[in-house]
PDB file of C-alpha atoms and ligand atoms in Angstrom:
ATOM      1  CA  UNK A   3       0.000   0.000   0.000  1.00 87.00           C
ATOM      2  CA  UNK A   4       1.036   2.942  -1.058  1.00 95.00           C
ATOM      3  CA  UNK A   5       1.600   5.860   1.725  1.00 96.00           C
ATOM      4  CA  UNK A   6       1.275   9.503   0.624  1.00 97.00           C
ATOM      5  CA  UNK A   7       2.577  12.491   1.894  1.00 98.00           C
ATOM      6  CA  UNK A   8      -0.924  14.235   1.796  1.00 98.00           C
ATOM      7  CA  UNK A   9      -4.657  12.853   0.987  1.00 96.00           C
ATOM      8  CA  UNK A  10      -4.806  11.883  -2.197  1.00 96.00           C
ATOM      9  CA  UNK A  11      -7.756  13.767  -4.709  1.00 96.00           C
ATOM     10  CA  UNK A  12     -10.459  12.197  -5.176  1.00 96.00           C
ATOM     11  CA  UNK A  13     -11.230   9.763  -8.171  1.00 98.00           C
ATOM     12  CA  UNK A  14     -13.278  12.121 -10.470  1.00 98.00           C
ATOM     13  CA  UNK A  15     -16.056   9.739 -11.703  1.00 98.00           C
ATOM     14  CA  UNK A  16     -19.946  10.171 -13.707  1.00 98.00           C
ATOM     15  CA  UNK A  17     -22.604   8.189 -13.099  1.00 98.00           C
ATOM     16  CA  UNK A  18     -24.203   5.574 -15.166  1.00 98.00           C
ATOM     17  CA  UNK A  19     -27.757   5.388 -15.552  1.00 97.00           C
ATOM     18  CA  UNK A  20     -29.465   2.546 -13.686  1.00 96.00           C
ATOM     19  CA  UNK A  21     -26.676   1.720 -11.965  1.00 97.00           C
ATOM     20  CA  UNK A  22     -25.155   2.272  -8.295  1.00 97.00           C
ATOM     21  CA  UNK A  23     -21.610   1.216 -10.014  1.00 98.00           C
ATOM     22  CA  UNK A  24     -19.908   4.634 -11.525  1.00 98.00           C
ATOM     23  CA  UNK A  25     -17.220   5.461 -14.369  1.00 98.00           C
ATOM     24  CA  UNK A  26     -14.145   6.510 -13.307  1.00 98.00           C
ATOM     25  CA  UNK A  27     -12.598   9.333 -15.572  1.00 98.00           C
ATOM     26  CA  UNK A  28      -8.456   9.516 -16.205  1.00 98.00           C
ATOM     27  CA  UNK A  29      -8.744  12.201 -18.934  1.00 98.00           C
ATOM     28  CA  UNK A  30     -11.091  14.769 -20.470  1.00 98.00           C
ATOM     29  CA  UNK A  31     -10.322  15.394 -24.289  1.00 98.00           C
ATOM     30  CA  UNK A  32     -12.604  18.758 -25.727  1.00 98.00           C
ATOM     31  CA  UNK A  33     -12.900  18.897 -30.134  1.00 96.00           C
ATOM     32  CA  UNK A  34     -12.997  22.340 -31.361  1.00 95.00           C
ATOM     33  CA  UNK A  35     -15.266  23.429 -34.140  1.00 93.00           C
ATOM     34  CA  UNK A  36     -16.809  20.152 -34.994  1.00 94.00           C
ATOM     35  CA  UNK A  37     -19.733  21.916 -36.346  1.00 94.00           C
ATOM     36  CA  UNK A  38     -19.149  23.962 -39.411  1.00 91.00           C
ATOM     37  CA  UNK A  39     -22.643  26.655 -38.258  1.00 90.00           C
ATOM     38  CA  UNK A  40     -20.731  26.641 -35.081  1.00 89.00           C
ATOM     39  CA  UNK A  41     -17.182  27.565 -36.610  1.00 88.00           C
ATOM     40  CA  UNK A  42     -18.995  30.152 -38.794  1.00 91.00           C
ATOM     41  CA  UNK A  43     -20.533  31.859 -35.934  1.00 92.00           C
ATOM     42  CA  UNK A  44     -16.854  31.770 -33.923  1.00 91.00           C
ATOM     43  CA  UNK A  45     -15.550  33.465 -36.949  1.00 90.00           C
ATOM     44  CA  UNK A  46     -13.691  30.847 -38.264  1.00 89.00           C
ATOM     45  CA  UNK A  47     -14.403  29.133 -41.955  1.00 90.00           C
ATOM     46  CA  UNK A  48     -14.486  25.180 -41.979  1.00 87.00           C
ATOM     47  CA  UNK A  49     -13.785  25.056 -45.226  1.00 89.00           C
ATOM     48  CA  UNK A  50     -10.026  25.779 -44.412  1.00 85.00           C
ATOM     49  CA  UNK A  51     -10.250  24.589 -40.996  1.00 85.00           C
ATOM     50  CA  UNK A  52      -9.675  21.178 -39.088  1.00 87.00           C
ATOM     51  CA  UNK A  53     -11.608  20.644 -35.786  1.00 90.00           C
ATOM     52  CA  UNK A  54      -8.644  20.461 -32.819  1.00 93.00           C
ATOM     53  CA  UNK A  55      -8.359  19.193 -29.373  1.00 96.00           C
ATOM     54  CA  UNK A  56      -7.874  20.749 -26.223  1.00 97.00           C
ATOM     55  CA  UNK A  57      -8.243  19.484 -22.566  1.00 98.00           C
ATOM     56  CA  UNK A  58     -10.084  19.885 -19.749  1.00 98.00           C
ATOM     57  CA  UNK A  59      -9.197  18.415 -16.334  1.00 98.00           C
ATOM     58  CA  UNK A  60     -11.346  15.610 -14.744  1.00 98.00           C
ATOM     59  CA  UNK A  61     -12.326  17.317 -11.608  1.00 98.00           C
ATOM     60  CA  UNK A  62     -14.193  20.093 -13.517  1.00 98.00           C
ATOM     61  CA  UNK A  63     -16.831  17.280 -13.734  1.00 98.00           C
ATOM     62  CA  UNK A  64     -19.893  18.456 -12.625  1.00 98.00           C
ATOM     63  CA  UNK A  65     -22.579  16.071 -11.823  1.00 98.00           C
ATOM     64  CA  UNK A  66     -25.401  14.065 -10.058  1.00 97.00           C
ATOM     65  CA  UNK A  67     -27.434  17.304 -11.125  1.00 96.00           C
ATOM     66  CA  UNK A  68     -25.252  19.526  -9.057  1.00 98.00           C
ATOM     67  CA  UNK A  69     -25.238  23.185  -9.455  1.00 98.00           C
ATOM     68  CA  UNK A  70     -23.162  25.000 -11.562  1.00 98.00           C
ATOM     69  CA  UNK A  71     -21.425  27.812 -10.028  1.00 98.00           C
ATOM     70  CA  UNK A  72     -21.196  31.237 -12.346  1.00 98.00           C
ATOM     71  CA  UNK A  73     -17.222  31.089 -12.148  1.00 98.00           C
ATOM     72  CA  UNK A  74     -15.090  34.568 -11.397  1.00 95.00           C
ATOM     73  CA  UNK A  75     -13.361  36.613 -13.424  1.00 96.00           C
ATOM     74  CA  UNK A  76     -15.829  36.287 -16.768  1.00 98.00           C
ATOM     75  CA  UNK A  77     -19.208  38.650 -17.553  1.00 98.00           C
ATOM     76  CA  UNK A  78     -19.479  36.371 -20.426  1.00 98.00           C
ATOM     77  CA  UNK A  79     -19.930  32.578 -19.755  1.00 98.00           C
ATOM     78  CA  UNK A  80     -21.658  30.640 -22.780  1.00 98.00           C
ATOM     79  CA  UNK A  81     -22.614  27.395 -22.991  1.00 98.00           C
ATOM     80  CA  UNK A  82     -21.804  24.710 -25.292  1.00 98.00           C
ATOM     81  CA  UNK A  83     -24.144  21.508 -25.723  1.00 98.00           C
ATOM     82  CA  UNK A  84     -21.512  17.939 -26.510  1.00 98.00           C
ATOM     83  CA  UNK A  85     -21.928  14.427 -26.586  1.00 98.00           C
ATOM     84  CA  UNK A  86     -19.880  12.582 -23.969  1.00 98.00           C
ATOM     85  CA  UNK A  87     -17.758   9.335 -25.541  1.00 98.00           C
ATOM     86  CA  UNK A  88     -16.675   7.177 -22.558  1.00 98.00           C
ATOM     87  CA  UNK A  89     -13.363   5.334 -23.211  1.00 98.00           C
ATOM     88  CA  UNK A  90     -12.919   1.050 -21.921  1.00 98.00           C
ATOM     89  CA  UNK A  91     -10.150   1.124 -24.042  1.00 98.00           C
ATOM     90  CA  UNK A  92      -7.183   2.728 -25.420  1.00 98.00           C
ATOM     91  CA  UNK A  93      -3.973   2.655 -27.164  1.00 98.00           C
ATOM     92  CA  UNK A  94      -1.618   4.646 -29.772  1.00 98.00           C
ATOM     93  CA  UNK A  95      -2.243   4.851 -32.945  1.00 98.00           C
ATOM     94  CA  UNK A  96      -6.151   3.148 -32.735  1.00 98.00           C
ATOM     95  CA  UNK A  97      -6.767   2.590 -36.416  1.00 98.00           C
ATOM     96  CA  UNK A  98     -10.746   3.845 -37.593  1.00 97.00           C
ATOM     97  CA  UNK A  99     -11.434   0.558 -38.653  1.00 98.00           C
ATOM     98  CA  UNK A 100     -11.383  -0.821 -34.646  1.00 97.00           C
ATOM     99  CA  UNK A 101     -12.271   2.953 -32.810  1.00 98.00           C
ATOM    100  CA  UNK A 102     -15.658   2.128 -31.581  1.00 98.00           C
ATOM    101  CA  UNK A 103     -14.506  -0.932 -30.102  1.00 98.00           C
ATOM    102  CA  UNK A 104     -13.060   1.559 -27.576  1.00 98.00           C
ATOM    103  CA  UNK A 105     -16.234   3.008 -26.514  1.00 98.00           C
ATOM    104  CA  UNK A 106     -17.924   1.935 -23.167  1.00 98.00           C
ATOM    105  CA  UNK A 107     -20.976   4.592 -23.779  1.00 98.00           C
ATOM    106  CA  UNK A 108     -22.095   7.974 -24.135  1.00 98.00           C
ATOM    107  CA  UNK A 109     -23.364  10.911 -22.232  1.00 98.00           C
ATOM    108  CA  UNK A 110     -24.712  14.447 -22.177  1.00 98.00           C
ATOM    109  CA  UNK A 111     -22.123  17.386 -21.399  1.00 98.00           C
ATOM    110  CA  UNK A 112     -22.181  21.204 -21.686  1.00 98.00           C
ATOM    111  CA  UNK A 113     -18.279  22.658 -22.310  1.00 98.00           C
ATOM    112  CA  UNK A 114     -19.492  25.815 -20.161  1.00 98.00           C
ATOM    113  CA  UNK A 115     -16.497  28.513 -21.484  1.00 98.00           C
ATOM    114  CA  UNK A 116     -15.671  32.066 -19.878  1.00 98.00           C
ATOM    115  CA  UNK A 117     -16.051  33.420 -23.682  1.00 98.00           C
ATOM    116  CA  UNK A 118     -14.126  36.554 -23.199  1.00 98.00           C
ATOM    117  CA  UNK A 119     -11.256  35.487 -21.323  1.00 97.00           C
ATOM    118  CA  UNK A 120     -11.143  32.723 -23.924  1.00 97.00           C
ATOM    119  CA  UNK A 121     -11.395  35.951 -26.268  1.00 97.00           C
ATOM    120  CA  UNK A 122      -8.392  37.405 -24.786  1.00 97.00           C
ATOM    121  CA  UNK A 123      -6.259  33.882 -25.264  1.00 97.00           C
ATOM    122  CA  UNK A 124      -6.774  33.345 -28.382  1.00 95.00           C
ATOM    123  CA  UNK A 125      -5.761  37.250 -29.201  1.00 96.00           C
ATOM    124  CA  UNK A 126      -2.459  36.737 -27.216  1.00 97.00           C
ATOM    125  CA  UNK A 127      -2.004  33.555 -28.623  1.00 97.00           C
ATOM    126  CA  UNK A 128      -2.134  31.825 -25.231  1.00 97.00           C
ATOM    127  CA  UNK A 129      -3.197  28.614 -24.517  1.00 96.00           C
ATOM    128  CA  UNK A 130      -7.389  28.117 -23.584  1.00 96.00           C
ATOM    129  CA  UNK A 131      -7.468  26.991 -19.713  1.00 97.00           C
ATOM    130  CA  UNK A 132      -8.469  29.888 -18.082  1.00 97.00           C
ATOM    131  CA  UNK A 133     -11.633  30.336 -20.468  1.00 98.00           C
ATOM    132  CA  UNK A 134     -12.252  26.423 -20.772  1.00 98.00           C
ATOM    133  CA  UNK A 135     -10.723  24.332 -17.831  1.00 98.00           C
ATOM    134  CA  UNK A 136     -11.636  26.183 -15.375  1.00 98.00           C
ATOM    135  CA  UNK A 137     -13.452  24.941 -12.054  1.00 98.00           C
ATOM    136  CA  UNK A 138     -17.002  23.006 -12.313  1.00 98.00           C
ATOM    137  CA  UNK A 139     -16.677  23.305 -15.993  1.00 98.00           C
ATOM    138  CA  UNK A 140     -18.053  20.633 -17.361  1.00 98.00           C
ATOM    139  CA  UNK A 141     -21.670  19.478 -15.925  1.00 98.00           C
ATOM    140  CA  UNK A 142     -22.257  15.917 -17.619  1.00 98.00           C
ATOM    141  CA  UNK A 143     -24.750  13.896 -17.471  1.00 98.00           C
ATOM    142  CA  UNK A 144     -25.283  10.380 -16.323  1.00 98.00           C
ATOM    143  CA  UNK A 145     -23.857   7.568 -18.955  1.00 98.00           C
ATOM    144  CA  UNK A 146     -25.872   5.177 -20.629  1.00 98.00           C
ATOM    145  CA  UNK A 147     -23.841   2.150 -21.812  1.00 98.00           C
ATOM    146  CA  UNK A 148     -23.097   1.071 -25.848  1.00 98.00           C
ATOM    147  CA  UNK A 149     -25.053  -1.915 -24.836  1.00 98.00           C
ATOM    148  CA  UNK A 150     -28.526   0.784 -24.572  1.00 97.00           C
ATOM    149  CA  UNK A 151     -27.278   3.785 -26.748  1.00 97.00           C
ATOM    150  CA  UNK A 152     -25.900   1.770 -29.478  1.00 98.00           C
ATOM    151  CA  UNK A 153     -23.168   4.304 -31.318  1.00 98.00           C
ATOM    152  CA  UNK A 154     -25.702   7.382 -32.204  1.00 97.00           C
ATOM    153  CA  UNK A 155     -23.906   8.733 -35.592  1.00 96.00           C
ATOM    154  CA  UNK A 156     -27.403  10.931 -36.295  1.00 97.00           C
ATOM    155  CA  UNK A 157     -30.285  12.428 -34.229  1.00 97.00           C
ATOM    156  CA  UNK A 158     -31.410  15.658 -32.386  1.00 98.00           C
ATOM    157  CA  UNK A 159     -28.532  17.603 -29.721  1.00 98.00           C
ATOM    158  CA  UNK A 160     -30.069  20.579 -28.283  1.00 98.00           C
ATOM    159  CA  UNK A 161     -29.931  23.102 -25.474  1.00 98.00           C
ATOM    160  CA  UNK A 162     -33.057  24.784 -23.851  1.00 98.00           C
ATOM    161  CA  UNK A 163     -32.290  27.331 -22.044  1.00 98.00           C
ATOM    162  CA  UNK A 164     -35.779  28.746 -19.681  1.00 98.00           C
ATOM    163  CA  UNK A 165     -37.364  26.199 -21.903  1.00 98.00           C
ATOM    164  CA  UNK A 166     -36.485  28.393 -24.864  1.00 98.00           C
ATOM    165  CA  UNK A 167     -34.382  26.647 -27.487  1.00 98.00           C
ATOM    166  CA  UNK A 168     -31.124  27.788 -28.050  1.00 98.00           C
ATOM    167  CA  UNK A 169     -29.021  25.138 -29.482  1.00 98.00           C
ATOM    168  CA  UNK A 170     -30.405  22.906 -31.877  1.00 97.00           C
ATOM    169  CA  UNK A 171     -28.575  20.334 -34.027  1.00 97.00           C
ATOM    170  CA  UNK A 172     -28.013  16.721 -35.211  1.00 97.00           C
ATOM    171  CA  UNK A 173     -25.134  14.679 -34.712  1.00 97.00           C
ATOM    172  CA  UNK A 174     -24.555  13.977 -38.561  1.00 96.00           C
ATOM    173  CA  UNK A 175     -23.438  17.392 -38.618  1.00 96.00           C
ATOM    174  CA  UNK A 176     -20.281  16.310 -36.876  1.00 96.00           C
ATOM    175  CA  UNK A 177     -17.275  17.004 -39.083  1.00 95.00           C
ATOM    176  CA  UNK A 178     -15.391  14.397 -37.204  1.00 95.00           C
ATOM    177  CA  UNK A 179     -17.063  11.132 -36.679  1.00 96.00           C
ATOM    178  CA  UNK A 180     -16.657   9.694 -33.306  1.00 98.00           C
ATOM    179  CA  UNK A 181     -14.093   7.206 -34.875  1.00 97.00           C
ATOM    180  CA  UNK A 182     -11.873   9.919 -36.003  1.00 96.00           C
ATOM    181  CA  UNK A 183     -11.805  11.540 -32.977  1.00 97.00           C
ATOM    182  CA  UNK A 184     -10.697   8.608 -31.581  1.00 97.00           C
ATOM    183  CA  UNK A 185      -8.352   7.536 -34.169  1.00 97.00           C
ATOM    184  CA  UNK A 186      -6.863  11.369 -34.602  1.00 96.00           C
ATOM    185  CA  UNK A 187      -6.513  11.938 -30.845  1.00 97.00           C
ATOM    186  CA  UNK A 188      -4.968   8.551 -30.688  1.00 97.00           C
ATOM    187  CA  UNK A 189      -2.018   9.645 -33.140  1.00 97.00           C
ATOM    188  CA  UNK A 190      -1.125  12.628 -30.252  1.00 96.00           C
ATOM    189  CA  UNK A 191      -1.797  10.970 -26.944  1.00 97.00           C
ATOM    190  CA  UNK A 192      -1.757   7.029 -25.886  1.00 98.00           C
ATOM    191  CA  UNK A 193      -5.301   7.170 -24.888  1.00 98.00           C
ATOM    192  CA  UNK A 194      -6.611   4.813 -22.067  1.00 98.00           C
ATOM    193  CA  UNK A 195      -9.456   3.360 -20.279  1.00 98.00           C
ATOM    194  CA  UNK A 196     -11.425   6.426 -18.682  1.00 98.00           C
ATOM    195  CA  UNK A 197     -10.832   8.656 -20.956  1.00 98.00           C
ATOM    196  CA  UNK A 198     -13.820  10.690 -22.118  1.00 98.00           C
ATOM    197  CA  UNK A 199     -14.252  12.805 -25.399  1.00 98.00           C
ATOM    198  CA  UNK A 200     -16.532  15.980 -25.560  1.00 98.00           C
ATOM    199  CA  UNK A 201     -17.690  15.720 -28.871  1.00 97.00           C
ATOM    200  CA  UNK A 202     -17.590  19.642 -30.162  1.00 97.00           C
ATOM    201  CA  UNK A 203     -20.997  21.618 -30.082  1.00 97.00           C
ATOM    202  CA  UNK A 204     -23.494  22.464 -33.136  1.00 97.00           C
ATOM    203  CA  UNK A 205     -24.345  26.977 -33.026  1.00 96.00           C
ATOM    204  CA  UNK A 206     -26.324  28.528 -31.160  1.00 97.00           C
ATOM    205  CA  UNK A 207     -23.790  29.191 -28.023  1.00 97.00           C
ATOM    206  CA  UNK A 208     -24.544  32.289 -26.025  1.00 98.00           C
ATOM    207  CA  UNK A 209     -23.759  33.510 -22.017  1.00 98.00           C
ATOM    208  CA  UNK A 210     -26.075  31.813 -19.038  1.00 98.00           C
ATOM    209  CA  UNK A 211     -27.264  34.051 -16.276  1.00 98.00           C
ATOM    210  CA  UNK A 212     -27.158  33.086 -12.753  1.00 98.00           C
ATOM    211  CA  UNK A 213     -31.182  31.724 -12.189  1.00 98.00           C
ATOM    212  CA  UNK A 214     -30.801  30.505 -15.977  1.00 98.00           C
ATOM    213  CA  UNK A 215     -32.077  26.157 -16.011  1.00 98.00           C
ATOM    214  CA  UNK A 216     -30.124  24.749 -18.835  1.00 98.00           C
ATOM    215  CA  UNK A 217     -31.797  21.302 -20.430  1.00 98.00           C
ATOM    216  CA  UNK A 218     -29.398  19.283 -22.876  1.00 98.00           C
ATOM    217  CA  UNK A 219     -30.706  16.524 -24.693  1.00 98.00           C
ATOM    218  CA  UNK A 220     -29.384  14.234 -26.999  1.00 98.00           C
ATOM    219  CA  UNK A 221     -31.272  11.465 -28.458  1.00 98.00           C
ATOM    220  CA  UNK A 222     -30.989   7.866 -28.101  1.00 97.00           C
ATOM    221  CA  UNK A 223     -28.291   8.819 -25.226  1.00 98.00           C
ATOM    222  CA  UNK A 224     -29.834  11.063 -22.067  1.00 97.00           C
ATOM    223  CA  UNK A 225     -30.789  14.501 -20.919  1.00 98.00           C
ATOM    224  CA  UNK A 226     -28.589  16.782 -18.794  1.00 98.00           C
ATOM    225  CA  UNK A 227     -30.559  19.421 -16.826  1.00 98.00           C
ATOM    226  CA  UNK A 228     -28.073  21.982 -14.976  1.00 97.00           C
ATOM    227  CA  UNK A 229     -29.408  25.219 -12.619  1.00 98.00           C
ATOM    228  CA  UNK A 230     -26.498  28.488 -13.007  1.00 98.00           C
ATOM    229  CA  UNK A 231     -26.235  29.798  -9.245  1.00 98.00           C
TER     230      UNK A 231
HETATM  231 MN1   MN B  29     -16.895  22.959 -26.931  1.00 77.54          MN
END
């Protein structure tokens, strides 16, 4: 047994629907611009550009319908609707041919982003953490297994917002397929079991209010339903 100097952290972990067993996470991998409405209303023209990866860190899980917290420092915090893929396996190199065999399920997530500081980053050239990994960041819903969900590659992703839709999409419109993710991310990073993917959101992203109830919903996988405090 190992003895540390301190208390360990905690093992960041989402539930799994209609189950008391849970899914530990190891690493949280975020695609960029994997909707070509949503890279046209960032500014950005997906004709010339590739979706990309950044990270967010496990702990800024947020779930069992917990609260989100309106984080400091940002007037401006948007929210992004994403499909959750939830990693048994991994490896280097994972060709597309074998990707889904990787997947253990999928989930609901919302990539909640402090827009403007993200603004000033991406001005200065700066990496994206203070705008993206910051705490609570990432409220997720519960996971339903491969074995229920099947691999969704089409159907409806939105985001109510007050009951008023605000994000609305289907996840054919992906530019990457959840294969390619996996297969791409794969050629940068050994990926392992635990790993989860947030799958890039369709347009429609705009700033919560504290008060605001956000409702995600993708079919054939779940519903996330968050409360900004
Ligand atoms: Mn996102």
């Amino acid at each position: 047994m190992t003895k540390y100097i301190i208390e360990p952290a905690p093992q960041a972990s989402l539930p799994i629907r209609g189950s008391d067993t849970r899914f530990p996470v190891r690493r949280v991998y975020c695609v960029g611009r994997n909707y070509a409405a949503h890279t046209i209303e960032m500014g950005g023209d997906p004709d010339r550009e590739e979706p990309f990866f950044f990270q967010k860190n496990p702990d800024n899980l947020l779930s069992d319908g917990a609260d989100f917290p309106y984080p400091d420092k940002s007037a401006d915090v948007h929210h992004e609707i994403e499909m959750i893929v939830a990693l048994k396996k991994g490896g280097y190199n994972i060709p597309l041919e074998s990707a889904l065999d990787c997947v253990w399920g999928y989930g609901v997530a919302l990539d909640m982003t402090r827009r403007d500081l993200q603004g000033e980053c991406k001005k200065a050239g700066r990496p994206w953490e203070i705008g993206k990994a910051f705490d609570h960041s990432a409220p997720a819903s519960e996971l339903v297994p491969v074995s229920e969900s099947g691999h969704p590659s089409q159907g409806a992703i939105w985001l109510k917002v007050n009951s008023e839709i605000r994000q609305q999409g289907d996840l054919n419109q992906m530019i990457w397929k959840v294969p390619e993710m996996i297969a791409y991310l794969s050629s940068l990073f050994a990926l392992a079991p635990g790993d989860v993917i947030l799958s890039g959101t369709p347009s429609g992203v705009g700033p919560v209010e504290r008060g605001d109830l956000l409702e995600g919903h993708i079919d054939g996988v779940g519903d996330l339903k968050c409360k900004v405090v």
